[in-house]
mmCIF file of C-alpha atoms in Angstrom:
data_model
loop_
_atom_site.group_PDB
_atom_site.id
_atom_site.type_symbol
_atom_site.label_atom_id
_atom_site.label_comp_id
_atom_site.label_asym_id
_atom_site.label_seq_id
_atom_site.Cartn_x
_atom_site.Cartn_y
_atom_site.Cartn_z
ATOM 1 C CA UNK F 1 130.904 85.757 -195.267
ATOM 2 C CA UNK F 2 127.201 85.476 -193.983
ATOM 3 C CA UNK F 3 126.333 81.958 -192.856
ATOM 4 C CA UNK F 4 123.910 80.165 -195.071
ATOM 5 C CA UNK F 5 121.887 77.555 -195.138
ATOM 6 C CA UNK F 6 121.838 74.428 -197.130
ATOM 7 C CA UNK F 7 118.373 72.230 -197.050
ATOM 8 C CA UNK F 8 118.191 68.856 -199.056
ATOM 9 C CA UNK F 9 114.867 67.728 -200.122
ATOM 10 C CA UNK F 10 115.436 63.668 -200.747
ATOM 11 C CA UNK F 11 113.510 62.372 -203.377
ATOM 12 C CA UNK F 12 113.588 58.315 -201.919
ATOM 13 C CA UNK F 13 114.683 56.453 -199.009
ATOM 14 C CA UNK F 14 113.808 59.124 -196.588
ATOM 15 C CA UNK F 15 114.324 56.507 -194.225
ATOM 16 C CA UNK F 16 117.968 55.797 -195.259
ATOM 17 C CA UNK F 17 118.777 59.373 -195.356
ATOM 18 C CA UNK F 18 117.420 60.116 -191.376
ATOM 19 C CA UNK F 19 121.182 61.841 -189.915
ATOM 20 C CA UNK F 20 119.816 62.861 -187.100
ATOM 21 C CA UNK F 21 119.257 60.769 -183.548
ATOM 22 C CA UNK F 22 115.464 62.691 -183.066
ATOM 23 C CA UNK F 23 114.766 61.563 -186.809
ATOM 24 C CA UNK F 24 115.911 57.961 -186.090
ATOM 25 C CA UNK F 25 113.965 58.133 -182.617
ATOM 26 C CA UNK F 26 110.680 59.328 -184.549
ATOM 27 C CA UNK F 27 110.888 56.891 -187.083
ATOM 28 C CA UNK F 28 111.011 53.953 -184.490
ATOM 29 C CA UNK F 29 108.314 55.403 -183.097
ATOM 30 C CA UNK F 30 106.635 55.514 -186.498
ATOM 31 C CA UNK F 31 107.395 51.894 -186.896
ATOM 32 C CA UNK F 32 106.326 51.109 -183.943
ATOM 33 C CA UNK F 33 102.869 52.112 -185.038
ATOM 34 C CA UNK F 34 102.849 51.383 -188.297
ATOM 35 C CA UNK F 35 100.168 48.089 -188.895
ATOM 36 C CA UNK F 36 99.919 46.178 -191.787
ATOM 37 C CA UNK F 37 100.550 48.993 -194.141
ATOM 38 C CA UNK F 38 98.145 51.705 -192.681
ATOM 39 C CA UNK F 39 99.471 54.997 -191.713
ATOM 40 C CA UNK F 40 99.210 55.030 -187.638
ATOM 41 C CA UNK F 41 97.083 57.135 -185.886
ATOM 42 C CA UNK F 42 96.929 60.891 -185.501
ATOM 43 C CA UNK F 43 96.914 59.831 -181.559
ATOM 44 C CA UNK F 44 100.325 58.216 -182.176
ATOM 45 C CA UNK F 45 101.660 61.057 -183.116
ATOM 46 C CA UNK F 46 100.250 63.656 -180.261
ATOM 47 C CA UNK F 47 101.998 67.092 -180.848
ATOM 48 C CA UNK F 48 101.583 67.075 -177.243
ATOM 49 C CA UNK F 49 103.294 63.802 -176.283
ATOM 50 C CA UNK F 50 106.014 64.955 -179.066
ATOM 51 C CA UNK F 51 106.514 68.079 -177.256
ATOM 52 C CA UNK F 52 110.700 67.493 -177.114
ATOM 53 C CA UNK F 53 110.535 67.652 -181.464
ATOM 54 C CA UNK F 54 107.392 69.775 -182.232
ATOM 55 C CA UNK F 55 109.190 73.094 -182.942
ATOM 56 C CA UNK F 56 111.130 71.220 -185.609
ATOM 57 C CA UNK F 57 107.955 68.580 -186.963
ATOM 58 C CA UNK F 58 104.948 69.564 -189.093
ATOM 59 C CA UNK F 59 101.811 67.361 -189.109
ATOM 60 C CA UNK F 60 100.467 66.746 -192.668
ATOM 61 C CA UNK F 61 96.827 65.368 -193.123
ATOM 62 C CA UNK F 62 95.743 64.544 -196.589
ATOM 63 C CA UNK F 63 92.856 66.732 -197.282
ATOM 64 C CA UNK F 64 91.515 64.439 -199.537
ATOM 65 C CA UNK F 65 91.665 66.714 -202.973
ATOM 66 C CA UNK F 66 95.113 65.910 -203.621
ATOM 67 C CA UNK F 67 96.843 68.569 -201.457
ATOM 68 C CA UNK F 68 97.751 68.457 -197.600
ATOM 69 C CA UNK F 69 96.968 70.503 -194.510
ATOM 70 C CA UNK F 70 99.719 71.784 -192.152
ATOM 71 C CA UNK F 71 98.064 70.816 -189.001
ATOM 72 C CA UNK F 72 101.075 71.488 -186.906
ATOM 73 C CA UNK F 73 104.284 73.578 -188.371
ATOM 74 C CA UNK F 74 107.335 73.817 -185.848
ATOM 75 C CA UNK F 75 108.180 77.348 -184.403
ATOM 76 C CA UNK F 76 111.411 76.346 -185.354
ATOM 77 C CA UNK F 77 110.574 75.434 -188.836
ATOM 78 C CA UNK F 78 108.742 78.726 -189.668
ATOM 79 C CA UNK F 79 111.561 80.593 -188.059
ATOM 80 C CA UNK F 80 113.879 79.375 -190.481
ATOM 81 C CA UNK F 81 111.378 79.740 -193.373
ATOM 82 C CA UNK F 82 110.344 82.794 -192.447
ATOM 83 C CA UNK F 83 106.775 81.929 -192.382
ATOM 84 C CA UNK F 84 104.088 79.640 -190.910
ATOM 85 C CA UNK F 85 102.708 76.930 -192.701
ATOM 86 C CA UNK F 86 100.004 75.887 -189.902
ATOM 87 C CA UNK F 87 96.187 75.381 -190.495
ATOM 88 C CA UNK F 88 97.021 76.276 -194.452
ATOM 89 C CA UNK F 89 97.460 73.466 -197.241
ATOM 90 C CA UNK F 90 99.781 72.932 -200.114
ATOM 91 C CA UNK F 91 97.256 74.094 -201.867
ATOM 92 C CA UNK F 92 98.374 77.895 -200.784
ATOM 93 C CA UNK F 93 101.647 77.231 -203.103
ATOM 94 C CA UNK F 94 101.628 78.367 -206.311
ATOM 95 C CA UNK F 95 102.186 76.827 -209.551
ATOM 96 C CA UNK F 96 105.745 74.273 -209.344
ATOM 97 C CA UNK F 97 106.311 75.189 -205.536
ATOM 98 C CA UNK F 98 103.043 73.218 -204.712
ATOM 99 C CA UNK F 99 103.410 70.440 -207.276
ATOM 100 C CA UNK F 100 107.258 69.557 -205.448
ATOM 101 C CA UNK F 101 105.714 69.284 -201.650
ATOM 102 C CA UNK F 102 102.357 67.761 -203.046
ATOM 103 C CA UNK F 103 104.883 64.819 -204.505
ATOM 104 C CA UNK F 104 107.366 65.264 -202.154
ATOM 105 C CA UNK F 105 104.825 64.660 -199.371
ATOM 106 C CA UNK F 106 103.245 61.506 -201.386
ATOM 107 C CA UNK F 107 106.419 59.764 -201.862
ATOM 108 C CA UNK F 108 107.428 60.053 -198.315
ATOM 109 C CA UNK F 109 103.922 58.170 -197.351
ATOM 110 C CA UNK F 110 104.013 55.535 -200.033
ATOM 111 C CA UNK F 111 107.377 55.074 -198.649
ATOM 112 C CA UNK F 112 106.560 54.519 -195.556
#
């Protein structure tokens, strides 16, 4: 039987649902720089400095029309999805494909 793959999209408490030690580590680091409600820096989040995760991170800045740019997508990421997401917005999905990450995306951040 070929092996495949089973991805789970949460819809709340992305927090709750971290199984992972890297996601727990990132999200103590997100904490960490997290101030009275703002979003923390792009610096806090160096690519760079996060060189141990970035294959498997992407980098989402709002680009202020209601979609998001991929400014980083993991090697390991578009390996998987057979395609890379990087410099290119949600705005390149069509129709219901870009309405689900366009939510997706803003539920994680008003989570957060």
């Amino acid at each position: 039987m070929p092996h495949r793959l089973f991805f789970e999209v949460p819809d709340s408490s992305f927090a709750e649902r971290a199984q992972s030690r890297d996601i727990g580590e990132l999200h103590a680091l997100y904490l960490a720089a997290h101030r009275d409600g703002a979003m923390p820096s792009q610096a806090a989040f160096d690519i760079s400095v996060l060189q141990q995760y970035a294959p498997f991170l992407m980098r989402l800045e709002p680009t202020g029309t209601g979609s998001y740019r991929y400014a980083h997508y993991g090697r390991g990421i578009a390996s998987v999805a057979d395609f890379d997401m990087t410099g290119k917005s949600t705005a390149d999905f069509d129709g219901p494909l870009r309405t689900f990450f366009v939510d997706t995306y803003a539920r994680a951040k008003a989570e957060m």
